Short mmCIF file of C-alpha atoms in Angstrom, two decimals:
data_model
loop_
_atom_site.label_atom_id
_atom_site.label_comp_id
_atom_site.label_asym_id
_atom_site.label_seq_id
_atom_site.Cartn_x
_atom_site.Cartn_y
_atom_site.Cartn_z
CA UNK A 575 0.00 0.00 0.00
CA UNK A 576 3.01 2.35 0.07
CA UNK A 577 2.35 3.19 -3.55
CA UNK A 578 -0.82 5.10 -2.73
CA UNK A 579 0.27 7.29 0.17
CA UNK A 580 2.09 10.17 -1.48
CA UNK A 581 -0.19 9.94 -4.49
CA UNK A 582 -3.53 10.36 -2.77
CA UNK A 583 -2.42 12.73 -0.04
CA UNK A 584 -1.56 15.35 -2.65
CA UNK A 585 -4.78 16.00 -4.51
CA UNK A 586 -7.63 13.53 -4.24
CA UNK A 587 -10.67 13.51 -1.98
CA UNK A 588 -11.14 11.10 0.95
CA UNK A 589 -14.14 9.30 -0.66
CA UNK A 590 -11.93 8.48 -3.62
CA UNK A 591 -9.26 7.05 -1.31
CA UNK A 592 -11.86 4.87 0.40
CA UNK A 593 -13.18 3.75 -2.97
CA UNK A 594 -9.66 2.89 -4.10
CA UNK A 595 -9.00 0.82 -0.98
CA UNK A 596 -12.21 -1.09 -1.62
CA UNK A 597 -11.02 -1.78 -5.15
CA UNK A 598 -7.70 -3.04 -3.77
CA UNK A 599 -9.40 -5.45 -1.38
CA UNK A 600 -11.86 -6.60 -4.02
CA UNK A 601 -9.09 -7.47 -6.46
CA UNK A 602 -7.02 -9.61 -4.09
CA UNK A 603 -8.96 -12.84 -4.70
CA UNK A 604 -7.75 -15.39 -7.26
CA UNK A 605 -8.95 -14.49 -10.75
CA UNK A 606 -9.73 -17.21 -13.29
CA UNK A 607 -10.86 -17.26 -16.90
CA UNK A 608 -14.61 -18.08 -17.03
CA UNK A 609 -15.37 -21.66 -18.03
CA UNK A 610 -18.48 -20.75 -20.01
CA UNK A 611 -19.09 -17.63 -22.07
CA UNK A 612 -20.57 -16.31 -25.28
CA UNK A 613 -18.56 -14.37 -27.84
CA UNK A 614 -19.12 -10.89 -29.22
CA UNK A 615 -17.62 -9.63 -32.46
CA UNK A 616 -16.99 -6.11 -31.13
CA UNK A 617 -14.11 -4.76 -29.08
CA UNK A 618 -14.93 -3.99 -25.44
CA UNK A 619 -15.72 -0.44 -24.42
CA UNK A 620 -13.18 0.25 -21.71
CA UNK A 621 -11.95 3.27 -19.78
CA UNK A 622 -9.35 4.52 -20.23
CA UNK A 623 -9.44 3.65 -23.92
CA UNK A 624 -6.33 1.55 -24.49
CA UNK A 625 -7.63 -0.35 -27.53
CA UNK A 626 -4.98 -0.30 -30.25
CA UNK A 627 -2.59 2.10 -28.54
CA UNK A 628 1.21 2.08 -28.69
CA UNK A 629 2.98 2.24 -25.33
CA UNK A 630 6.63 2.51 -24.22
CA UNK A 631 8.32 -0.63 -22.96
CA UNK A 632 8.99 0.91 -19.53
CA UNK A 633 5.51 2.33 -18.81
CA UNK A 634 3.69 1.49 -15.60
CA UNK A 635 0.79 -1.02 -15.81
CA UNK A 636 -2.30 0.10 -17.71
CA UNK A 637 -5.34 -0.26 -15.46
CA UNK A 638 -8.79 -0.20 -17.03
CA UNK A 639 -12.43 -1.07 -16.44
CA UNK A 640 -15.54 -1.74 -18.47
CA UNK A 641 -17.15 1.50 -19.58
CA UNK A 642 -20.46 -0.25 -20.23
CA UNK A 643 -22.73 -2.09 -17.77
CA UNK A 644 -20.78 -4.96 -16.21
CA UNK A 645 -21.08 -6.93 -12.98
CA UNK A 646 -17.51 -8.19 -13.05
CA UNK A 647 -14.63 -8.49 -15.49
CA UNK A 648 -11.59 -10.63 -16.24
CA UNK A 649 -8.73 -9.59 -18.53
CA UNK A 650 -5.98 -11.75 -20.01
CA UNK A 651 -2.92 -9.98 -21.44
CA UNK A 652 -0.54 -12.25 -23.30
CA UNK A 653 2.40 -12.53 -25.65
CA UNK A 654 4.20 -15.66 -26.86
CA UNK A 655 3.08 -17.94 -24.04
CA UNK A 656 3.47 -15.43 -21.20
CA UNK A 657 0.28 -14.01 -19.73
CA UNK A 658 -1.26 -11.93 -16.96
CA UNK A 659 -4.78 -12.64 -15.70
CA UNK A 660 -6.46 -10.02 -13.54
CA UNK A 661 -9.94 -8.75 -12.85
CA UNK A 662 -12.76 -8.05 -10.46
CA UNK A 663 -14.38 -4.63 -10.64
CA UNK A 664 -11.50 -3.57 -12.87
CA UNK A 665 -8.24 -4.85 -14.38
CA UNK A 666 -5.04 -3.90 -12.57
CA UNK A 667 -2.04 -6.00 -13.58
CA UNK A 668 0.63 -6.78 -11.00
CA UNK A 669 3.51 -4.38 -11.61
CA UNK A 670 6.26 -7.03 -11.59
CA UNK A 671 4.35 -9.33 -13.93
CA UNK A 672 3.57 -6.36 -16.16
CA UNK A 673 7.17 -5.23 -16.56
CA UNK A 674 8.23 -8.84 -17.25
CA UNK A 675 5.60 -9.09 -20.00
CA UNK A 676 6.64 -5.70 -21.43
CA UNK A 677 10.28 -6.77 -21.62
CA UNK A 678 9.38 -9.96 -23.46
CA UNK A 679 6.91 -8.24 -25.83
CA UNK A 680 9.15 -5.27 -26.67
CA UNK A 681 8.77 -4.48 -30.37
CA UNK A 682 5.65 -6.63 -30.67
CA UNK A 683 1.92 -6.61 -29.82
CA UNK A 684 0.34 -8.02 -26.70
CA UNK A 685 -3.14 -9.50 -27.03
CA UNK A 686 -5.84 -8.39 -24.60
CA UNK A 687 -8.93 -10.55 -24.04
CA UNK A 688 -11.72 -9.04 -21.95
CA UNK A 689 -14.47 -11.12 -20.34
CA UNK A 690 -17.42 -9.27 -18.85
CA UNK A 691 -20.18 -10.64 -16.67
CA UNK A 692 -23.44 -9.15 -17.93
CA UNK A 693 -26.97 -10.10 -16.89
CA UNK A 694 -25.58 -13.06 -14.97
CA UNK A 695 -23.58 -14.56 -17.84
CA UNK A 696 -20.06 -14.11 -19.16
CA UNK A 697 -19.26 -12.47 -22.50
CA UNK A 698 -15.91 -12.58 -24.33
CA UNK A 699 -15.34 -9.48 -26.45
CA UNK A 700 -13.26 -9.37 -29.60
CA UNK A 701 -9.59 -9.39 -28.52
CA UNK A 702 -7.54 -6.27 -29.22
CA UNK A 703 -3.85 -5.51 -29.33
CA UNK A 704 -1.51 -3.07 -27.62
CA UNK A 705 1.81 -2.37 -29.34
CA UNK A 706 4.84 -2.35 -27.03
CA UNK A 707 7.39 0.03 -28.50
CA UNK A 708 11.07 -0.58 -27.69
CA UNK A 709 11.39 3.22 -27.54
CA UNK A 710 11.41 3.93 -23.82
CA UNK A 711 9.93 7.05 -22.30
CA UNK A 712 11.58 9.42 -19.81
CA UNK A 713 10.98 8.08 -16.30
CA UNK A 714 9.27 11.23 -14.97
CA UNK A 715 6.91 14.00 -15.92
CA UNK A 716 5.89 17.03 -13.90
CA UNK A 717 2.76 19.14 -14.11
CA UNK A 718 0.82 21.79 -12.26
CA UNK A 719 -2.32 20.56 -10.51
CA UNK A 720 -4.98 23.26 -10.37
CA UNK A 721 -8.75 23.42 -10.01
CA UNK A 722 -10.59 24.31 -13.24
CA UNK A 723 -11.87 27.57 -11.80
CA UNK A 724 -11.17 31.19 -12.60
CA UNK A 725 -10.54 32.82 -9.23
CA UNK A 726 -9.48 30.06 -6.83
CA UNK A 727 -5.89 28.91 -7.01
CA UNK A 728 -4.72 28.65 -3.41
CA UNK A 729 -4.74 24.83 -3.48
CA UNK A 730 -2.20 24.49 -6.25
CA UNK A 731 0.88 22.29 -6.52
CA UNK A 732 3.62 21.40 -8.96
CA UNK A 733 3.89 17.61 -8.86
CA UNK A 734 6.24 15.02 -10.28
CA UNK A 735 5.07 11.59 -11.35
CA UNK A 736 7.12 8.49 -12.09
CA UNK A 737 5.94 6.90 -15.35
CA UNK A 738 7.44 3.51 -14.49
CA UNK A 739 5.20 3.15 -11.43
CA UNK A 740 2.48 5.28 -9.79
CA UNK A 741 4.62 7.26 -7.38
CA UNK A 742 3.66 10.94 -7.32
CA UNK A 743 5.20 13.61 -5.10
CA UNK A 744 4.88 17.35 -4.63
CA UNK A 745 7.70 19.54 -5.95
CA UNK A 746 6.21 22.70 -4.48
CA UNK A 747 2.92 23.50 -2.72
CA UNK A 748 1.30 26.89 -3.18
CA UNK A 749 -0.03 26.79 0.40
CA UNK A 750 3.44 26.82 1.99
CA UNK A 751 3.70 30.58 1.47
CA UNK A 752 -0.01 31.41 1.48
CA UNK A 753 -1.68 33.12 4.45
CA UNK A 754 -5.28 33.99 5.24
CA UNK A 755 -4.81 37.45 3.72
CA UNK A 756 -1.95 36.98 1.22
CA UNK A 757 -2.10 34.29 -1.44
CA UNK A 758 0.51 32.92 -3.80
CA UNK A 759 0.34 31.51 -7.34
CA UNK A 760 3.05 29.27 -8.77
CA UNK A 761 3.51 28.46 -12.44
CA UNK A 762 5.81 27.83 -15.41
CA UNK A 763 8.10 25.04 -14.19
CA UNK A 764 10.81 24.40 -16.76
CA UNK A 765 14.05 22.40 -17.02
CA UNK A 766 17.34 22.58 -18.87
CA UNK A 767 17.58 19.51 -21.12
CA UNK A 768 15.17 17.46 -18.99
CA UNK A 769 17.54 17.80 -16.01
CA UNK A 770 15.60 17.91 -12.71
CA UNK A 771 18.64 19.48 -10.99
CA UNK A 772 18.33 22.51 -13.29
CA UNK A 773 14.85 23.94 -13.04
CA UNK A 774 12.93 27.14 -12.54
CA UNK A 775 9.41 28.20 -11.59
CA UNK A 776 7.64 31.45 -10.79
CA UNK A 777 5.82 32.50 -7.64
CA UNK A 778 3.45 35.43 -7.91
CA UNK A 779 2.03 37.71 -5.19
CA UNK A 780 3.05 36.84 -1.61
CA UNK A 781 6.82 36.21 -1.41
CA UNK A 782 6.90 36.41 -5.20
CA UNK A 783 9.92 35.85 -7.39
CA UNK A 784 11.50 33.39 -9.81
CA UNK A 785 13.06 30.32 -8.19
CA UNK A 786 16.08 28.90 -10.01
CA UNK A 787 17.73 25.65 -8.95
CA UNK A 788 21.03 24.73 -10.57
CA UNK A 789 23.08 21.71 -9.50
CA UNK A 790 22.19 21.99 -5.83
CA UNK A 791 22.19 25.79 -5.58
CA UNK A 792 18.76 27.42 -5.23
CA UNK A 793 18.05 31.14 -5.40
CA UNK A 794 15.17 33.58 -5.71
CA UNK A 795 15.44 36.16 -8.49
CA UNK A 796 13.69 39.52 -8.61
CA UNK A 797 13.34 40.06 -12.35
CA UNK A 798 11.41 43.32 -12.21
CA UNK A 799 13.11 46.22 -13.96
CA UNK A 800 11.83 49.51 -15.40
CA UNK A 801 13.49 48.73 -18.75
CA UNK A 802 11.44 45.58 -19.37
CA UNK A 803 7.69 45.10 -19.69
CA UNK A 804 7.31 42.76 -16.72
CA UNK A 805 9.14 40.06 -14.83
CA UNK A 806 9.79 36.93 -16.85
CA UNK A 807 6.78 34.75 -17.66
CA UNK A 808 7.04 31.88 -20.20
CA UNK A 809 10.59 30.40 -20.04
CA UNK A 810 12.96 28.38 -22.19
CA UNK A 811 16.43 27.28 -21.04
CA UNK A 812 19.31 27.39 -23.45
CA UNK A 813 20.48 23.77 -24.02
CA UNK A 814 23.82 24.30 -22.25
CA UNK A 815 24.38 27.97 -21.36
CA UNK A 816 23.19 29.36 -18.02
CA UNK A 817 20.80 31.53 -19.97
CA UNK A 818 17.00 31.62 -19.94
CA UNK A 819 14.83 33.45 -22.46
CA UNK A 820 11.44 34.61 -21.22
CA UNK A 821 8.48 36.38 -22.64
CA UNK A 822 7.33 39.36 -20.59
CA UNK A 823 3.56 39.75 -20.59
CA UNK A 824 0.79 42.10 -19.54
CA UNK A 825 -1.76 39.35 -19.16
CA UNK A 826 -5.49 39.83 -18.58
CA UNK A 827 -8.61 37.73 -18.83
CA UNK A 828 -12.25 38.18 -19.77
CA UNK A 829 -15.26 35.91 -19.49
CA UNK A 830 -17.78 34.77 -22.08
CA UNK A 831 -21.48 34.53 -21.31
CA UNK A 832 -22.56 32.69 -24.47
CA UNK A 833 -19.43 31.28 -26.09
CA UNK A 834 -18.51 27.66 -25.32
CA UNK A 835 -14.98 28.91 -24.70
CA UNK A 836 -15.67 30.06 -21.15
CA UNK A 837 -12.73 32.38 -20.69
CA UNK A 838 -10.29 34.39 -22.79
CA UNK A 839 -6.73 34.95 -21.58
CA UNK A 840 -4.84 37.55 -23.61
CA UNK A 841 -1.89 39.90 -23.55
CA UNK A 842 -2.14 43.68 -23.78
CA UNK A 843 1.60 43.66 -24.43
CA UNK A 844 4.41 41.09 -24.63
CA UNK A 845 8.14 41.11 -25.40
CA UNK A 846 11.10 38.72 -25.23
CA UNK A 847 13.99 39.05 -22.80
CA UNK A 848 17.17 37.07 -22.08
CA UNK A 849 18.41 36.48 -18.52
CA UNK A 850 21.97 35.57 -17.56
CA UNK A 851 21.71 33.42 -14.41
CA UNK A 852 25.28 33.99 -13.15
CA UNK A 853 25.53 37.71 -13.89
CA UNK A 854 21.94 38.50 -12.82
CA UNK A 855 21.59 40.58 -16.01
CA UNK A 856 18.63 40.93 -18.34
CA UNK A 857 18.14 42.48 -21.78
CA UNK A 858 15.36 42.92 -24.32
CA UNK A 859 15.69 40.86 -27.50
CA UNK A 860 12.29 41.64 -29.05
CA UNK A 861 10.18 44.62 -27.89
CA UNK A 862 8.39 46.06 -30.91
CA UNK A 863 5.32 47.94 -29.56
CA UNK A 864 3.22 46.66 -32.50
CA UNK A 865 4.20 43.03 -31.98
CA UNK A 866 3.04 40.59 -29.30
CA UNK A 867 5.99 38.22 -28.80
CA UNK A 868 5.41 35.13 -26.67
CA UNK A 869 6.27 31.44 -26.06
CA UNK A 870 10.01 31.26 -26.84
CA UNK A 871 11.67 27.88 -27.34
CA UNK A 872 15.30 27.01 -28.08
CA UNK A 873 16.23 24.68 -30.93
CA UNK A 874 18.25 21.70 -29.60
CA UNK A 875 21.48 22.96 -31.19
CA UNK A 876 21.23 26.19 -29.17
CA UNK A 877 21.71 28.32 -32.28
CA UNK A 878 18.10 29.24 -33.04
CA UNK A 879 15.33 30.69 -30.89
CA UNK A 880 11.74 30.02 -31.98
CA UNK A 881 8.80 32.08 -30.74
CA UNK A 882 5.34 33.38 -31.64
CA UNK A 883 4.37 36.92 -32.53
CA UNK A 884 1.16 38.69 -33.53
CA UNK A 885 1.08 42.09 -35.24
CA UNK A 886 -1.36 44.35 -33.38
CA UNK A 887 -1.60 48.14 -33.60
CA UNK A 888 -3.66 49.93 -30.98
CA UNK A 889 -6.17 52.38 -32.48
CA UNK A 890 -8.64 53.48 -29.79
CA UNK A 891 -8.20 55.87 -26.88
CA UNK A 892 -9.55 53.35 -24.35
CA UNK A 893 -7.13 51.32 -22.24
CA UNK A 894 -5.08 48.68 -23.98
CA UNK A 895 -6.81 45.93 -21.99
CA UNK A 896 -10.27 47.10 -23.10
CA UNK A 897 -9.23 47.41 -26.73
CA UNK A 898 -7.62 43.97 -26.70
CA UNK A 899 -10.86 42.47 -25.34
CA UNK A 900 -12.86 44.15 -28.10
CA UNK A 901 -10.47 42.99 -30.81
CA UNK A 902 -9.38 39.66 -29.31
CA UNK A 903 -10.28 37.64 -32.41
CA UNK A 904 -7.95 39.79 -34.51
CA UNK A 905 -4.92 38.43 -32.67
CA UNK A 906 -3.29 35.92 -35.03
CA UNK A 907 0.12 34.62 -33.97
CA UNK A 908 2.73 33.41 -36.45
CA UNK A 909 5.87 31.38 -35.66
CA UNK A 910 9.25 33.05 -36.10
CA UNK A 911 12.85 32.26 -35.25
CA UNK A 912 16.04 34.21 -34.59
CA UNK A 913 19.60 33.00 -35.02
CA UNK A 914 21.86 33.04 -31.96
CA UNK A 915 25.64 32.89 -31.59
CA UNK A 916 26.50 31.09 -28.31
CA UNK A 917 30.00 32.56 -28.37
CA UNK A 918 29.05 36.23 -28.69
CA UNK A 919 25.49 35.86 -27.33
CA UNK A 920 24.18 38.01 -30.18
CA UNK A 921 20.74 37.38 -31.69
CA UNK A 922 20.05 37.83 -35.40
CA UNK A 923 17.00 39.16 -37.24
CA UNK A 924 13.70 37.33 -37.14
CA UNK A 925 12.65 34.88 -39.85
CA UNK A 926 9.09 33.70 -40.55
CA UNK A 927 8.69 29.94 -40.03
CA UNK A 928 4.92 29.40 -40.20
CA UNK A 929 2.44 31.98 -41.44
CA UNK A 930 -0.73 31.06 -39.55
CA UNK A 931 -2.26 34.45 -40.29
CA UNK A 932 -2.46 33.54 -43.98
CA UNK A 933 -4.77 30.67 -42.96
CA UNK A 934 -6.76 33.04 -40.74
CA UNK A 935 -5.44 31.04 -37.78
CA UNK A 936 -3.17 31.55 -34.79
CA UNK A 937 -0.15 29.36 -33.93
CA UNK A 938 1.34 29.02 -30.46
CA UNK A 939 3.71 26.91 -28.35
CA UNK A 940 6.42 25.88 -30.86
CA UNK A 941 8.32 22.83 -29.65
CA UNK A 942 11.25 21.31 -31.57
CA UNK A 943 12.06 17.59 -31.46
CA UNK A 944 15.48 16.75 -29.97
CA UNK A 945 16.82 15.77 -33.42
CA UNK A 946 15.80 19.19 -34.79
CA UNK A 947 13.59 17.68 -37.49
CA UNK A 948 10.03 18.26 -36.29
CA UNK A 949 8.22 21.33 -35.02
CA UNK A 950 4.96 20.71 -33.15
CA UNK A 951 2.68 23.64 -32.33
CA UNK A 952 -0.92 24.37 -31.40
CA UNK A 953 -3.22 25.93 -33.99
CA UNK A 954 -6.49 27.69 -33.21
CA UNK A 955 -8.71 30.38 -34.64
CA UNK A 956 -7.18 33.26 -32.68
CA UNK A 957 -5.29 34.28 -29.57
CA UNK A 958 -2.38 32.77 -27.65
CA UNK A 959 -4.02 30.88 -24.77
CA UNK A 960 -5.37 27.87 -26.63
CA UNK A 961 -5.96 25.79 -23.53
CA UNK A 962 -9.34 27.56 -23.37
CA UNK A 963 -10.17 27.08 -27.06
CA UNK A 964 -12.13 24.00 -28.06
CA UNK A 965 -10.95 24.22 -31.67
CA UNK A 966 -7.25 24.03 -30.74
CA UNK A 967 -5.33 21.17 -32.41
CA UNK A 968 -1.73 20.00 -32.57
CA UNK A 969 0.07 20.53 -35.87
CA UNK A 970 3.46 19.28 -37.02
CA UNK A 971 5.97 20.84 -39.43
CA UNK A 972 8.89 19.12 -41.12
CA UNK A 973 11.60 21.74 -40.63
CA UNK A 974 13.54 20.44 -43.64
CA UNK A 975 10.67 20.77 -46.13
CA UNK A 976 8.57 23.35 -44.22
CA UNK A 977 5.49 21.20 -44.86
CA UNK A 978 2.94 21.42 -42.03
CA UNK A 979 -0.08 19.25 -41.32
CA UNK A 980 -2.78 18.64 -38.75
CA UNK A 981 -1.80 15.78 -36.40
CA UNK A 982 -5.26 14.32 -36.92
CA UNK A 983 -4.20 10.90 -35.63
CA UNK A 984 -3.52 12.53 -32.26
CA UNK A 985 -6.20 15.24 -32.04
CA UNK A 986 -9.79 15.03 -30.79
CA UNK A 987 -12.89 17.18 -31.21
CA UNK A 988 -11.92 19.15 -28.11
CA UNK A 989 -8.90 21.05 -26.84
CA UNK A 990 -5.33 19.88 -27.43
CA UNK A 991 -2.88 22.40 -26.04
CA UNK A 992 0.41 22.32 -24.10
CA UNK A 993 2.84 19.67 -25.38
CA UNK A 994 6.42 18.47 -24.81
CA UNK A 995 8.83 16.07 -26.52
CA UNK A 996 10.55 13.21 -24.73
CA UNK A 997 14.34 13.35 -24.64
CA UNK A 998 14.66 10.62 -27.31
CA UNK A 999 12.16 12.39 -29.58
CA UNK A 1000 9.83 9.40 -29.84
CA UNK A 1001 7.04 10.50 -27.49
CA UNK A 1002 4.80 13.51 -27.13
CA UNK A 1003 2.94 14.37 -23.96
CA UNK A 1004 0.15 16.90 -24.33
CA UNK A 1005 -2.82 18.35 -22.47
CA UNK A 1006 -6.24 17.34 -23.77
CA UNK A 1007 -9.84 17.96 -22.76
CA UNK A 1008 -11.23 15.23 -25.00
CA UNK A 1009 -13.27 13.42 -22.35
CA UNK A 1010 -15.37 16.16 -20.77
CA UNK A 1011 -14.27 19.54 -22.13
CA UNK A 1012 -13.51 20.91 -18.67
CA UNK A 1013 -10.42 19.13 -17.33
CA UNK A 1014 -7.00 18.95 -18.93
CA UNK A 1015 -5.30 15.58 -18.60
CA UNK A 1016 -1.96 14.29 -19.93
CA UNK A 1017 -2.01 12.04 -23.01
CA UNK A 1018 0.95 10.35 -24.69
CA UNK A 1019 1.54 9.49 -28.34
CA UNK A 1020 4.40 7.72 -30.05
CA UNK A 1021 5.99 9.53 -33.01
CA UNK A 1022 7.88 7.40 -35.55
CA UNK A 1023 10.84 8.46 -37.71
CA UNK A 1024 8.46 9.72 -40.41
CA UNK A 1025 6.59 12.00 -38.01
CA UNK A 1026 3.50 9.80 -37.79
CA UNK A 1027 1.76 9.76 -34.42
CA UNK A 1028 0.05 6.81 -32.77
CA UNK A 1029 -3.34 6.72 -31.06
CA UNK A 1030 -2.84 8.61 -27.75
CA UNK A 1031 -3.27 7.00 -24.36
CA UNK A 1032 -4.10 8.69 -21.06
CA UNK A 1033 -1.65 8.87 -18.16
CA UNK A 1034 -1.99 5.44 -16.42
CA UNK A 1035 -3.22 5.61 -12.86
CA UNK A 1036 -3.25 3.07 -9.98
CA UNK A 1037 -6.95 2.52 -10.51
CA UNK A 1038 -8.89 3.32 -13.70
CA UNK A 1039 -11.36 5.94 -12.50
CA UNK A 1040 -8.73 8.10 -10.83
CA UNK A 1041 -8.66 10.79 -13.52
CA UNK A 1042 -12.44 10.96 -13.73
CA UNK A 1043 -12.73 11.30 -9.95
CA UNK A 1044 -9.94 13.83 -9.51
CA UNK A 1045 -11.09 17.47 -9.40
CA UNK A 1046 -7.80 18.89 -10.67
CA UNK A 1047 -6.45 19.84 -14.09
CA UNK A 1048 -2.99 18.64 -15.14
CA UNK A 1049 -1.30 21.67 -16.75
CA UNK A 1050 2.11 22.08 -18.41
CA UNK A 1051 3.27 18.44 -18.64
CA UNK A 1052 7.07 18.34 -18.95
CA UNK A 1053 9.32 15.29 -19.30
CA UNK A 1054 12.18 14.79 -16.83
CA UNK A 1055 15.09 12.35 -16.64
CA UNK A 1056 14.59 11.92 -12.90
CA UNK A 1057 12.90 13.46 -9.85
CA UNK A 1058 13.52 16.90 -8.38
CA UNK A 1059 15.41 16.34 -5.13
CA UNK A 1060 14.92 19.77 -3.51
CA UNK A 1061 12.14 19.51 -0.92
CA UNK A 1062 9.00 21.69 -1.05
CA UNK A 1063 9.96 23.13 2.34
CA UNK A 1064 13.40 24.15 1.03
CA UNK A 1065 11.81 25.94 -1.91
CA UNK A 1066 9.45 27.70 0.52
CA UNK A 1067 12.38 28.82 2.69
CA UNK A 1068 14.03 30.34 -0.37
CA UNK A 1069 10.84 32.16 -1.34
CA UNK A 1070 10.39 33.60 2.15
CA UNK A 1071 13.89 35.06 2.00
CA UNK A 1072 14.85 38.40 0.47
CA UNK A 1073 16.45 36.77 -2.55
CA UNK A 1074 18.97 38.18 -4.99
CA UNK A 1075 19.27 41.92 -5.71
CA UNK A 1076 16.98 43.09 -8.53
CA UNK A 1077 18.26 42.18 -11.98
CA UNK A 1078 20.47 44.67 -13.79
CA UNK A 1079 19.42 45.77 -17.26
CA UNK A 1080 22.09 45.72 -19.99
CA UNK A 1081 21.91 46.64 -23.67
CA UNK A 1082 23.72 43.48 -24.73
CA UNK A 1083 24.49 40.21 -22.97
CA UNK A 1084 28.18 39.63 -22.36
CA UNK A 1085 29.95 36.38 -23.32
#
């Protein structure tokens, strides 16, 4: 039962814990294949939907249940004479037996047979396959857990989850520096080359600042300066330099009364800045008043910076926030890039990469595969905060041919938004609202050498209904090569301190 303690204590209600314990007890009896049954020629309807998915060889067991009326179920998972039989109210393979089966089936398909007891008799559904890819996945991801509300964010954590088992632990808890009168909001966790020892995140409001951890040293940075638009917001680490590029944003939000997209998050201004961690120096690298620059991302060779920008000229005499609300659907972001010399730390001129505006669309969140071949981004009708847009889809561009296409094999009829590449470039993790339209949850898809994605699968949980019972959204999923070792309390101590002196503004970064 150790596996459940840190997981449930972080963000799931007591009734769910009790329900889970009941499931555990119910599944401990010996499970056997039914002796008598009738056959159906359709695949079973299960949740999560793992029918025909491709999974990494090192993934934790996939638990699932019947998503149609069923009194009891039995599942047999097999490959080449080796099998797992499990069942009861749901199917939860033993973790040791699962990893043994995965190792044997690597590069092949396992067969899944599902028996369901319905109306007193057993039914065998059409068997289906799960492809076990020899391409492993990074052992950890991290994400922000937040309620899907618009004003309440006090109960907010950044968590890390092991993908090889179900262990989940808190990296930082918003409540550690929150009081009855002064709240805190944490966001934008980011790593240098998937390294958990080199990370950053922001804390807003009470004890605010940017926390940067680098090889055991942790500090709080005050990035406010009169020469830049705001403190840093959306980050990207240079692949090897102690240099982070941020967008600076004047972010606001408005609410819809009739539109299915409940909320609109927008910028009344945004620029790009570069921050030297050692020198505590910052400089503007893009600050055109008629351009909204946002979502920077370094190419893996460290010689090109990708980002999004929308051309927007203010016309009215009202406040910028009011005018942006009125003209929100005019904001169409294109993808650009700038060359960068790591030796001199000089940026070049911008170059258009993807002209979304010509399609009357808006492109955000450019992410480059580790081999530099593929660019994945989110495309929607307008704006930069596509997590709230139901039409948002993932697109992929071949950076050699500049051909772009809808990743239709991955997308759904609801929101696909924030996404990240695994370190080997064979897996995407992305946020999706495909099940209910209200909660973002992490999904994974394999990407082959030709840029073709597989059918996505949801983050496996220790029991199948966990995601549907949880009342939190999983935001900003990021792959990691291991766990963050700094404790939440240590991060809180750093935030409560005075931190570094305010950043110094310079015209040009020094080598």
